[in-house]
């Protein structure tokens, strides 16, 4: 069939498979690949900031949440571009190209060999890598956010009016693809990051961890373009958000112009827009504003929820990820969230909610959202308790007024180190000791026996700080080789010494001494599961219910406005994390977790009060009343015009008769 244009819709070849338009299969594959790309990159992002770009925890957290916030601000821009200028199809194409370029730039920024001129495994200039990564993240935020409001809506456009059931199934599969892509990517990309790769030196493989998501984004774009000839493409119809903003702006300005007491007051401040805008549009905006008012406390939920990928991942780096049958990387713990989502959504819909209803409890949507916020707060209480237990196992670090002195006895005899303030430490051979000293302290060495330490050409020192792996070192003098292999626990740090009496041979590895600088993490990563369970329960009860409530309380043509408002609360929530991380400067992480939990509990109470006074409405009924009223007014005006026309015609006949007489 040839393409036709009906009511502003450009329709491609209409082929169906099992009652579904074949075009939606391209859209579903596109969404799966795009979500894999986004969540895969995001899973390793905070560790990339922390260990490759060498940001501290607070800066890594701040940059991470700034990026997430931008990803939820740009959908507003994408919706305006699609509805007012390019249309959904072209917007998805153009911004996906920007998206793919951003992913490629991120992969390039992680190649340390580009600036590693001395080939020691460390970039000589981090400025290049930081600049490239920030540029890549900006392009990704523009791309993923810009296409976010377009893809699902474009998929819905492929169905005709008689395919309502198929359309509903499509959205269910679409949501499944989002979680499926998220689940697989958060399993795979941390494994890729844990590998070692490089041209001149072997380092953690961030280029591969970013490169695979970049490749998936290119695949996503190619698949979407491949279905171009089959899509139903709706032309831009104008963006409702712009009309809403203009109407609100006119109402405010008109009210300001007539602020004098001479002018009579109106029932609602939006009524000041009646001079220019239709009463139905004003009534619809009133309903939307009523819901948006309830959105004011919501950002605090997202403040806690999105820290799964930042603070909780950094927390996991100080825990033991050895589960026996599998070893989880710290960034892989995020996979618990989509697993719980796929499990809990049907349980809540099919078991929990019906059971509550049978018990006679009126579990309204706003009450569900309140419970969801409380569960998220409890998740952070659990995270704080876990952090307290972790802190007990971590090595002690000096305070702001102290320095930590690390002493390594590389000799074969005991060594006594004495400080001027009468503090002393005895070091056994091939052992490490630590002292915390004031900045003004001086120290002297007093050995028990006289000895000499000779640094020969074959004397080398290794230090390894790993999440978990077995590392093998190859030592060579150009003629002989010796291999030393050892397992390193999560978070451990070792110094490997090759003593002066080292001898080559089959048992050469026995001469190498391993000095434990930092003990492996001992608190198990499994203790994070309760906090993930609580935060996911909160997400299911809060997020899914919140969208359902918003859509039920909004006019049919204002869904996009509420979607933009909902995404805006996510962005604001991430900015709150940024503010707390950079301004509050709370030294103890457990205290910061308790602070966030307390803030959300306070907001939860405020929201419950707001919800108590909220009156549920039926937008369809209200719109019908206005349309009936408008029809009655139009009918009345038409009768009056006919009556006037009849009177005028009667007067004209009388005038003609008078003229004849």
XYZ file of C-alpha atoms in Angstrom:
661
model
C 0.000 0.000 0.000
C 1.209 3.514 -0.732
C 1.589 6.156 1.940
C -1.396 8.372 2.594
C -2.043 11.416 4.763
C -5.249 11.463 6.779
C -6.038 14.138 9.383
C -2.411 15.203 9.616
C -1.157 11.630 10.020
C 1.289 10.247 7.499
C 0.684 6.523 7.345
C 3.136 3.964 6.009
C 2.482 0.470 4.773
C -0.075 -1.053 7.124
C 1.164 -4.603 7.818
C 0.123 -6.590 10.859
C 1.446 -9.666 12.682
C -0.933 -11.405 15.116
C -3.098 -8.300 15.092
C -0.240 -5.929 15.927
C 1.302 -3.389 13.536
C 4.702 -4.725 12.541
C 6.171 -1.267 13.123
C 5.880 -1.606 16.903
C 8.447 -4.413 16.945
C 11.065 -1.940 15.742
C 9.998 0.478 18.492
C 10.153 -2.196 21.209
C 13.658 -3.314 20.174
C 14.702 0.339 19.971
C 13.504 0.974 23.535
C 15.231 -2.129 24.926
C 18.582 -1.168 23.370
C 18.265 2.472 24.449
C 17.455 1.562 28.054
C 20.357 -0.915 28.091
C 22.600 1.875 26.839
C 21.427 4.408 29.427
C 21.308 2.221 32.525
C 24.496 0.384 31.583
C 26.443 3.629 31.350
C 24.810 5.000 34.485
C 25.574 1.847 36.525
C 29.351 2.389 36.408
C 29.294 6.189 36.265
C 29.887 7.021 39.936
C 32.818 4.568 40.163
C 34.262 6.096 36.992
C 34.139 9.502 38.690
C 35.602 8.129 41.903
C 38.438 5.928 40.672
C 39.277 7.080 37.127
C 38.698 10.845 37.334
C 39.757 10.718 41.010
C 36.855 12.781 42.359
C 36.121 12.468 46.063
C 32.839 10.883 47.209
C 30.949 14.170 47.510
C 32.027 15.520 44.115
C 31.322 12.174 42.417
C 27.853 12.141 43.980
C 27.192 15.764 42.988
C 28.183 15.305 39.326
C 26.184 12.062 39.131
C 22.988 13.674 40.401
C 23.483 16.773 38.244
C 23.546 14.476 35.223
C 20.427 12.587 36.352
C 18.626 15.892 36.971
C 19.433 17.082 33.440
C 18.095 13.796 32.066
C 14.734 14.622 33.663
C 14.687 18.298 32.660
C 15.332 17.812 28.949
C 12.097 15.818 28.304
C 10.244 19.139 28.485
C 12.430 20.453 25.671
C 11.972 17.227 23.685
C 8.181 17.403 23.981
C 8.118 21.011 22.770
C 10.381 20.221 19.800
C 8.298 17.179 18.826
C 4.864 18.787 19.167
C 5.681 22.238 17.810
C 8.406 21.743 15.230
C 9.812 18.385 14.067
C 7.216 15.799 15.054
C 7.922 12.672 17.111
C 9.674 10.665 14.374
C 12.281 13.274 13.406
C 12.820 14.277 17.031
C 13.640 10.673 17.946
C 16.018 10.351 14.966
C 17.942 13.595 15.487
C 18.248 13.358 19.269
C 19.201 9.676 19.078
C 22.141 10.712 16.900
C 23.156 13.237 19.568
C 22.674 10.494 22.173
C 24.910 8.011 20.322
C 27.644 10.633 19.842
C 27.542 11.327 23.580
C 28.000 7.648 24.407
C 30.969 7.394 22.030
C 32.543 10.492 23.594
C 32.142 8.919 27.043
C 33.886 5.749 25.864
C 36.772 7.793 24.428
C 37.084 9.822 27.647
C 37.781 6.602 29.572
C 40.811 5.587 27.462
C 43.712 6.470 29.743
C 46.325 5.634 27.051
C 45.394 8.808 25.153
C 47.265 10.994 27.670
C 49.470 8.349 29.304
C 52.717 9.308 27.571
C 54.977 7.658 30.162
C 52.889 4.448 30.001
C 52.609 4.019 33.761
C 48.863 3.328 33.668
C 47.831 6.762 34.954
C 46.659 9.624 32.681
C 49.167 12.482 32.616
C 46.391 15.064 32.300
C 42.954 14.499 33.785
C 41.726 17.766 32.263
C 41.233 16.137 28.867
C 39.321 13.178 30.321
C 37.152 15.372 32.558
C 36.297 17.719 29.669
C 35.426 14.840 27.336
C 33.313 13.063 29.950
C 31.360 16.221 30.826
C 30.706 16.864 27.114
C 29.573 13.263 26.646
C 27.217 13.425 29.622
C 25.706 16.675 28.372
C 24.975 15.119 24.965
C 23.562 11.969 26.596
C 21.289 14.028 28.872
C 19.976 15.962 25.877
C 19.450 12.780 23.869
C 17.899 10.439 26.427
C 15.736 13.159 27.933
C 14.677 14.541 24.566
C 13.382 11.211 23.249
C 11.844 10.115 26.572
C 8.397 11.718 25.994
C 8.359 10.752 22.314
C 9.050 7.024 22.002
C 6.116 5.648 24.026
C 3.694 8.150 22.479
C 5.014 7.358 18.997
C 4.408 3.660 19.667
C 0.831 4.420 20.701
C 0.320 6.319 17.424
C 0.864 3.082 15.460
C -2.448 1.606 16.601
C -5.867 2.353 15.156
C -9.041 2.948 17.147
C -10.168 -0.688 16.998
C -6.831 -1.896 18.454
C -7.308 -0.596 21.997
C -6.540 -4.012 23.522
C -3.348 -4.401 21.498
C -2.310 -0.879 22.473
C -2.639 -1.766 26.155
C -0.534 -4.892 25.659
C 2.075 -2.825 23.830
C 2.511 -0.463 26.779
C 2.911 -3.432 29.135
C 5.614 -4.915 26.889
C 7.161 -1.463 26.553
C 7.456 -1.187 30.354
C 8.875 -4.721 30.481
C 11.558 -3.741 27.951
C 12.567 -0.792 30.105
C 13.105 -3.011 33.150
C 14.615 -5.823 31.081
C 17.181 -3.484 29.544
C 17.939 -2.014 32.966
C 18.361 -5.444 34.556
C 20.694 -6.878 31.919
C 22.815 -3.744 31.612
C 23.403 -3.430 35.367
C 24.604 -7.042 35.376
C 26.803 -6.884 32.272
C 28.491 -3.454 32.323
C 29.951 -3.815 35.858
C 31.461 -7.133 34.730
C 32.984 -5.372 31.721
C 34.321 -2.621 33.977
C 35.943 -5.198 36.271
C 38.007 -6.577 33.372
C 41.488 -5.206 32.735
C 42.357 -3.754 29.342
C 44.611 -1.158 27.759
C 47.125 -0.553 25.010
C 50.256 0.086 27.078
C 49.052 -0.819 30.582
C 46.242 -2.941 31.969
C 43.650 -0.966 33.951
C 39.981 -1.297 34.842
C 38.153 -1.449 31.528
C 35.932 1.639 31.652
C 36.290 2.111 27.859
C 34.615 -1.268 27.322
C 31.979 -0.561 29.999
C 31.043 2.645 28.151
C 31.737 1.283 24.669
C 29.141 -1.508 24.818
C 26.314 0.914 25.765
C 27.495 3.176 22.930
C 27.259 0.246 20.502
C 23.760 -0.604 21.784
C 22.676 2.998 21.209
C 23.904 2.823 17.610
C 21.975 -0.452 17.193
C 18.908 1.232 18.684
C 19.121 4.051 16.151
C 19.672 1.706 13.188
C 16.708 -0.492 14.193
C 14.422 2.515 14.551
C 15.417 3.903 11.143
C 14.917 0.451 9.569
C 11.193 0.617 10.338
C 10.762 4.107 8.891
C 8.603 3.061 5.947
C 6.081 1.312 8.199
C 5.440 4.033 10.764
C 2.347 6.195 11.127
C 3.848 9.654 11.496
C 1.759 12.369 13.096
C 2.532 15.918 12.041
C 3.223 18.526 14.761
C -0.068 19.756 16.181
C 1.240 22.425 18.557
C 2.388 21.918 22.131
C -0.246 22.100 24.844
C 2.373 23.090 27.426
C 3.046 26.337 25.578
C -0.681 27.113 25.472
C -0.966 26.402 29.207
C 2.007 28.622 30.026
C 0.630 31.471 27.895
C -2.793 31.215 29.529
C -1.293 31.216 33.039
C 0.973 34.105 32.140
C -1.934 36.173 30.818
C -4.024 35.440 33.935
C -1.191 36.622 36.210
C -0.482 39.775 34.195
C -4.187 40.616 33.857
C -4.700 40.128 37.588
C -1.738 42.418 38.284
C -3.167 45.121 36.004
C -6.524 44.963 37.817
C -5.130 44.686 41.356
C -7.038 47.793 42.438
C -9.962 47.271 44.817
C -12.193 48.980 42.235
C -12.258 45.791 40.195
C -14.457 43.017 41.586
C -12.750 39.846 42.805
C -13.089 36.611 40.893
C -13.593 33.096 42.221
C -10.177 31.810 41.056
C -7.124 33.760 39.925
C -7.165 31.813 36.633
C -10.551 33.431 35.885
C -8.642 36.587 34.959
C -7.745 34.844 31.696
C -11.386 34.738 30.533
C -10.961 37.906 28.454
C -8.738 36.056 26.014
C -8.998 32.280 26.567
C -11.814 29.736 26.382
C -13.509 28.836 29.667
C -13.008 25.120 29.025
C -9.223 25.575 28.721
C -9.213 27.617 31.931
C -11.181 24.894 33.749
C -8.738 22.246 32.495
C -5.753 24.278 33.707
C -7.399 24.642 37.123
C -7.606 20.849 37.403
C -3.958 20.478 36.401
C -2.788 23.127 38.880
C -4.691 21.324 41.605
C -2.626 18.177 40.958
C 0.644 20.083 40.474
C 0.164 21.617 43.912
C 0.326 18.095 45.359
C 3.618 17.583 43.506
C 5.423 20.157 45.684
C 6.561 17.671 48.400
C 7.350 14.859 45.943
C 10.981 15.751 45.014
C 12.161 14.550 48.425
C 11.180 10.979 47.529
C 13.373 11.116 44.419
C 16.164 12.663 46.505
C 16.406 9.378 48.370
C 15.455 7.020 45.557
C 18.143 8.043 43.047
C 20.949 7.638 45.578
C 20.895 3.926 44.740
C 23.333 4.696 41.952
C 25.585 7.009 43.990
C 25.792 6.774 47.783
C 24.602 3.173 47.958
C 27.062 2.085 45.255
C 29.896 3.819 47.094
C 28.703 2.096 50.261
C 28.940 -1.262 48.480
C 32.627 -0.623 47.664
C 33.345 -0.979 51.388
C 31.538 -4.338 51.655
C 32.318 -7.959 50.818
C 30.616 -9.078 47.601
C 31.553 -12.761 47.739
C 28.228 -14.657 47.659
C 29.891 -18.062 47.284
C 28.308 -19.106 43.982
C 28.980 -15.649 42.540
C 31.035 -12.565 43.244
C 29.118 -9.317 42.790
C 30.795 -6.055 41.888
C 29.650 -3.042 43.955
C 27.789 -1.499 41.003
C 26.008 -4.811 40.333
C 23.977 -4.506 43.535
C 21.746 -2.102 41.598
C 20.324 -5.119 39.758
C 18.365 -5.956 42.904
C 16.046 -3.020 42.152
C 14.708 -4.150 38.727
C 14.487 -7.743 39.978
C 12.289 -6.630 42.873
C 10.234 -4.401 40.542
C 9.420 -7.257 38.172
C 8.448 -9.362 41.188
C 6.541 -6.840 43.291
C 4.402 -5.118 40.627
C 2.226 -8.203 39.905
C 2.164 -9.142 43.596
C 0.869 -5.708 44.577
C -1.702 -5.591 41.761
C -2.991 -9.157 42.078
C -2.661 -9.900 45.789
C -1.915 -6.976 48.119
C -4.318 -4.325 46.786
C -7.278 -6.740 46.359
C -6.645 -8.104 49.859
C -6.675 -4.590 51.355
C -9.896 -3.859 49.490
C -11.534 -7.024 50.838
C -10.613 -5.942 54.354
C -12.751 -2.853 53.816
C -9.860 -0.384 53.946
C -10.073 2.673 51.711
C -6.490 2.617 50.426
C -6.749 5.657 48.144
C -3.971 6.550 45.678
C -2.758 9.432 47.849
C -2.585 7.155 50.874
C -0.565 4.668 48.841
C 1.862 7.415 47.892
C 2.206 8.414 51.543
C 3.060 4.813 52.454
C 5.579 4.704 49.596
C 7.363 7.787 50.927
C 7.489 6.287 54.419
C 8.966 3.025 53.058
C 11.694 4.999 51.248
C 12.528 6.759 54.526
C 12.794 3.375 56.269
C 15.135 2.210 53.502
C 17.543 4.996 54.433
C 17.254 4.121 58.103
C 18.325 0.600 57.107
C 21.171 2.059 55.024
C 22.317 4.112 58.036
C 22.340 1.032 60.271
C 24.383 -0.842 57.652
C 26.806 2.092 57.420
C 27.327 2.077 61.192
C 28.295 -1.604 61.008
C 30.608 -0.940 58.046
C 32.387 1.877 59.887
C 33.324 -0.567 62.641
C 35.304 -2.641 60.120
C 37.035 0.196 58.260
C 40.605 1.284 59.062
C 40.947 4.381 61.216
C 41.826 7.568 59.371
C 43.389 10.728 60.840
C 41.277 13.715 61.799
C 41.599 17.145 60.204
C 44.388 18.136 62.632
C 46.392 14.927 62.265
C 48.479 13.055 59.749
C 48.846 9.309 59.440
C 52.357 7.948 59.234
C 52.782 4.585 57.530
C 55.993 2.733 58.350
C 57.195 -0.338 56.472
C 60.047 -2.426 57.804
C 61.696 -3.853 54.695
C 64.540 -5.396 56.653
C 64.957 -8.773 58.309
C 65.213 -7.516 61.894
C 62.848 -5.851 64.357
C 62.765 -2.061 64.214
C 61.771 0.410 66.946
C 60.366 3.768 65.848
C 60.136 6.449 68.547
C 58.439 9.828 68.271
C 59.521 12.960 70.113
C 56.301 12.935 72.171
C 57.229 9.536 73.657
C 54.999 7.572 71.281
C 56.757 4.551 69.838
C 55.953 1.532 67.721
C 57.752 -1.759 67.248
C 57.886 -3.091 63.714
C 58.559 -6.714 63.008
C 60.420 -7.656 59.856
C 58.347 -7.156 56.689
C 55.492 -5.573 58.610
C 53.572 -2.296 58.407
C 52.807 0.044 61.288
C 50.739 3.213 61.467
C 50.858 6.194 63.770
C 48.560 9.198 63.902
C 50.607 12.302 64.676
C 50.014 16.041 64.980
C 51.360 18.187 62.166
C 54.097 19.589 64.429
C 55.462 16.188 65.509
C 58.911 14.952 64.598
C 60.195 11.408 64.802
C 63.437 9.454 64.948
C 64.310 5.848 64.152
C 65.954 3.676 66.789
C 66.720 0.140 65.537
C 67.358 -2.692 67.968
C 70.180 -4.052 65.844
C 72.240 -2.518 63.155
C 71.426 -3.622 59.621
C 71.536 -2.347 56.079
C 68.812 -2.399 53.425
C 70.124 -2.647 49.865
C 67.899 -1.586 46.959
C 69.016 -3.688 44.018
C 67.795 -3.561 40.395
C 65.514 -6.538 40.961
C 63.949 -5.105 44.149
C 60.430 -4.020 43.347
C 57.361 -2.973 45.336
C 53.766 -3.586 44.340
C 50.581 -2.206 45.851
C 47.179 -3.482 44.775
C 43.752 -2.040 45.686
C 41.018 -4.167 44.179
C 37.313 -4.871 44.542
C 37.896 -8.611 44.272
C 39.999 -10.712 41.960
C 42.975 -13.015 41.668
C 45.970 -11.080 40.394
C 49.092 -12.606 38.879
C 52.384 -10.701 38.812
C 55.213 -11.620 36.460
C 58.702 -10.641 37.610
C 61.585 -10.746 35.148
C 65.158 -9.555 34.822
C 65.243 -10.174 31.078
C 66.506 -13.719 31.480
C 64.476 -15.354 34.243
C 60.782 -15.023 35.093
C 58.784 -15.623 38.225
C 55.015 -15.585 38.697
C 53.276 -14.650 41.923
C 49.502 -15.146 42.218
C 47.194 -14.109 45.002
C 43.518 -13.397 45.684
C 42.647 -9.907 46.872
C 39.489 -9.308 48.854
C 37.091 -6.405 48.382
C 38.691 -3.121 49.424
C 41.986 -4.663 50.448
C 45.392 -3.119 49.861
C 48.691 -4.983 49.886
C 52.350 -4.141 49.435
C 54.374 -6.934 47.845
C 58.096 -6.976 48.640
C 60.856 -8.689 46.723
C 63.657 -8.959 49.290
C 67.367 -8.706 48.572
C 67.800 -12.468 49.124
C 65.331 -13.254 46.344
C 66.343 -16.298 44.259
C 65.039 -17.393 40.871
C 63.650 -20.869 40.509
C 60.443 -22.970 40.664
C 59.753 -21.774 44.215
C 60.740 -18.158 43.660
C 57.290 -16.985 44.706
C 57.976 -18.138 48.265
C 60.497 -15.306 48.716
C 57.896 -12.615 47.957
C 56.414 -11.070 51.082
C 52.823 -9.750 51.103
C 52.221 -6.962 53.596
C 48.554 -6.211 54.288
C 48.064 -2.429 54.297
C 44.255 -2.472 54.506
C 42.238 -5.515 55.496
C 39.576 -6.826 53.067
C 36.006 -5.717 53.609
C 34.345 -8.025 56.101
C 30.745 -6.751 56.244
C 28.784 -8.617 53.588
C 27.085 -6.868 50.673
C 23.973 -8.967 51.238
C 23.054 -6.649 54.109
C 22.127 -4.061 51.481
C 19.243 -6.232 50.247
C 16.763 -5.055 52.958
C 17.276 -1.400 52.039
C 16.857 -2.227 48.326
C 13.679 -4.162 49.137
C 12.228 -1.242 51.102
C 13.129 1.385 48.480
C 11.662 -0.784 45.698
C 8.442 -1.335 47.655
C 8.295 2.418 48.061
C 8.869 2.916 44.332
C 6.110 0.484 43.344
C 3.596 2.006 45.769
C 4.637 5.618 45.154
C 5.679 5.933 41.502
C 3.191 3.643 39.766
C 0.322 4.918 41.920
C 1.410 8.525 41.445
C 1.283 8.294 37.667
C -2.071 6.501 37.815
C -3.492 9.180 40.138
C -2.158 12.038 38.023
C -3.652 10.663 34.837
C -7.027 10.031 36.487
C -7.201 13.623 37.755
C -6.066 15.383 34.570
C -8.038 16.347 31.445
C -7.417 14.201 28.387
C -5.424 16.917 26.584
C -3.278 17.750 29.649
C -1.541 14.394 30.173
C 1.714 15.756 28.723
C 1.672 18.690 31.139
C 1.419 16.375 34.144
C 4.084 14.086 32.685
C 6.410 17.081 32.428
C 5.543 18.088 36.003
C 6.227 14.564 37.277
C 9.631 14.416 35.559
C 10.426 17.860 36.920
C 9.990 16.559 40.496
C 12.638 13.907 39.737
C 15.043 16.609 38.526
C 14.454 18.766 41.610
C 15.006 15.739 43.856
C 18.439 15.147 42.325
C 19.353 18.801 42.752
C 18.539 18.450 46.472
C 21.146 15.656 46.721
C 23.617 17.993 45.035
C 22.925 20.725 47.591
C 23.246 18.432 50.616
C 26.411 16.736 49.334
C 28.228 19.987 48.577
C 26.877 22.360 51.237
C 26.067 20.235 54.285
C 29.490 18.503 54.261
C 28.410 15.860 56.787
C 31.489 13.841 57.713
C 29.709 10.679 58.844
C 27.815 8.921 56.066
C 25.389 7.240 58.458
C 24.407 10.671 59.773
C 23.659 11.863 56.240
C 21.438 8.818 55.672
C 19.533 9.573 58.882
C 19.181 13.214 57.793
C 17.595 12.227 54.485
C 15.282 9.753 56.225
C 14.178 12.419 58.714
C 13.524 14.952 55.964
C 11.383 12.488 54.031
C 9.374 11.569 57.143
C 8.675 15.278 57.718
C 7.663 15.719 54.069
C 5.537 12.569 54.323
C 3.559 14.130 57.174
C 3.049 17.345 55.193
C 1.931 15.389 52.142
C -0.543 13.345 54.183
C -2.132 16.574 55.453
C -2.361 17.938 51.896
C -3.854 14.650 50.721
C -6.467 14.737 53.508
C -7.894 18.012 52.195
C -7.711 17.002 48.528
C -11.038 16.407 46.782
C -11.006 13.869 43.965
C -12.557 15.080 40.707
C -13.822 13.559 37.484
C -12.210 15.581 34.662
C -14.418 13.930 32.027
C -17.601 14.991 33.825
C -16.344 18.552 34.353
C -15.331 18.858 30.707
C -18.736 17.494 29.680
C -20.481 20.131 31.810
C -18.517 22.916 30.174
C -19.167 21.499 26.717
C -22.909 21.176 27.453
C -22.935 24.692 28.836
C -21.066 25.907 25.789
C -23.495 24.070 23.500
C -26.484 25.575 25.367
C -24.984 29.045 25.120
C -24.327 28.537 21.417
C -27.882 27.274 20.935
C -29.264 30.266 22.856
C -27.145 32.656 20.802
C -28.358 30.987 17.634
C -32.031 31.365 18.741
C -31.478 35.003 19.625
C -29.855 35.637 16.257
C -32.759 33.918 14.471
C -35.245 35.939 16.513
C -33.393 39.130 15.732
C -33.230 38.194 12.087
C -36.994 37.498 12.110
C -37.728 40.882 13.721
C -35.455 42.666 11.274
C -37.134 40.871 8.388
C -40.605 41.797 9.748
C -39.591 45.450 10.088
C -38.257 45.388 6.546
C -41.594 44.052 5.224
C -43.499 46.772 7.114
C -41.238 49.390 5.628
C -41.827 48.024 2.124
C -45.590 48.043 2.679
C -45.452 51.616 3.923
C -43.471 52.607 0.858
C -46.063 51.042 -1.471
C -48.886 52.855 0.300
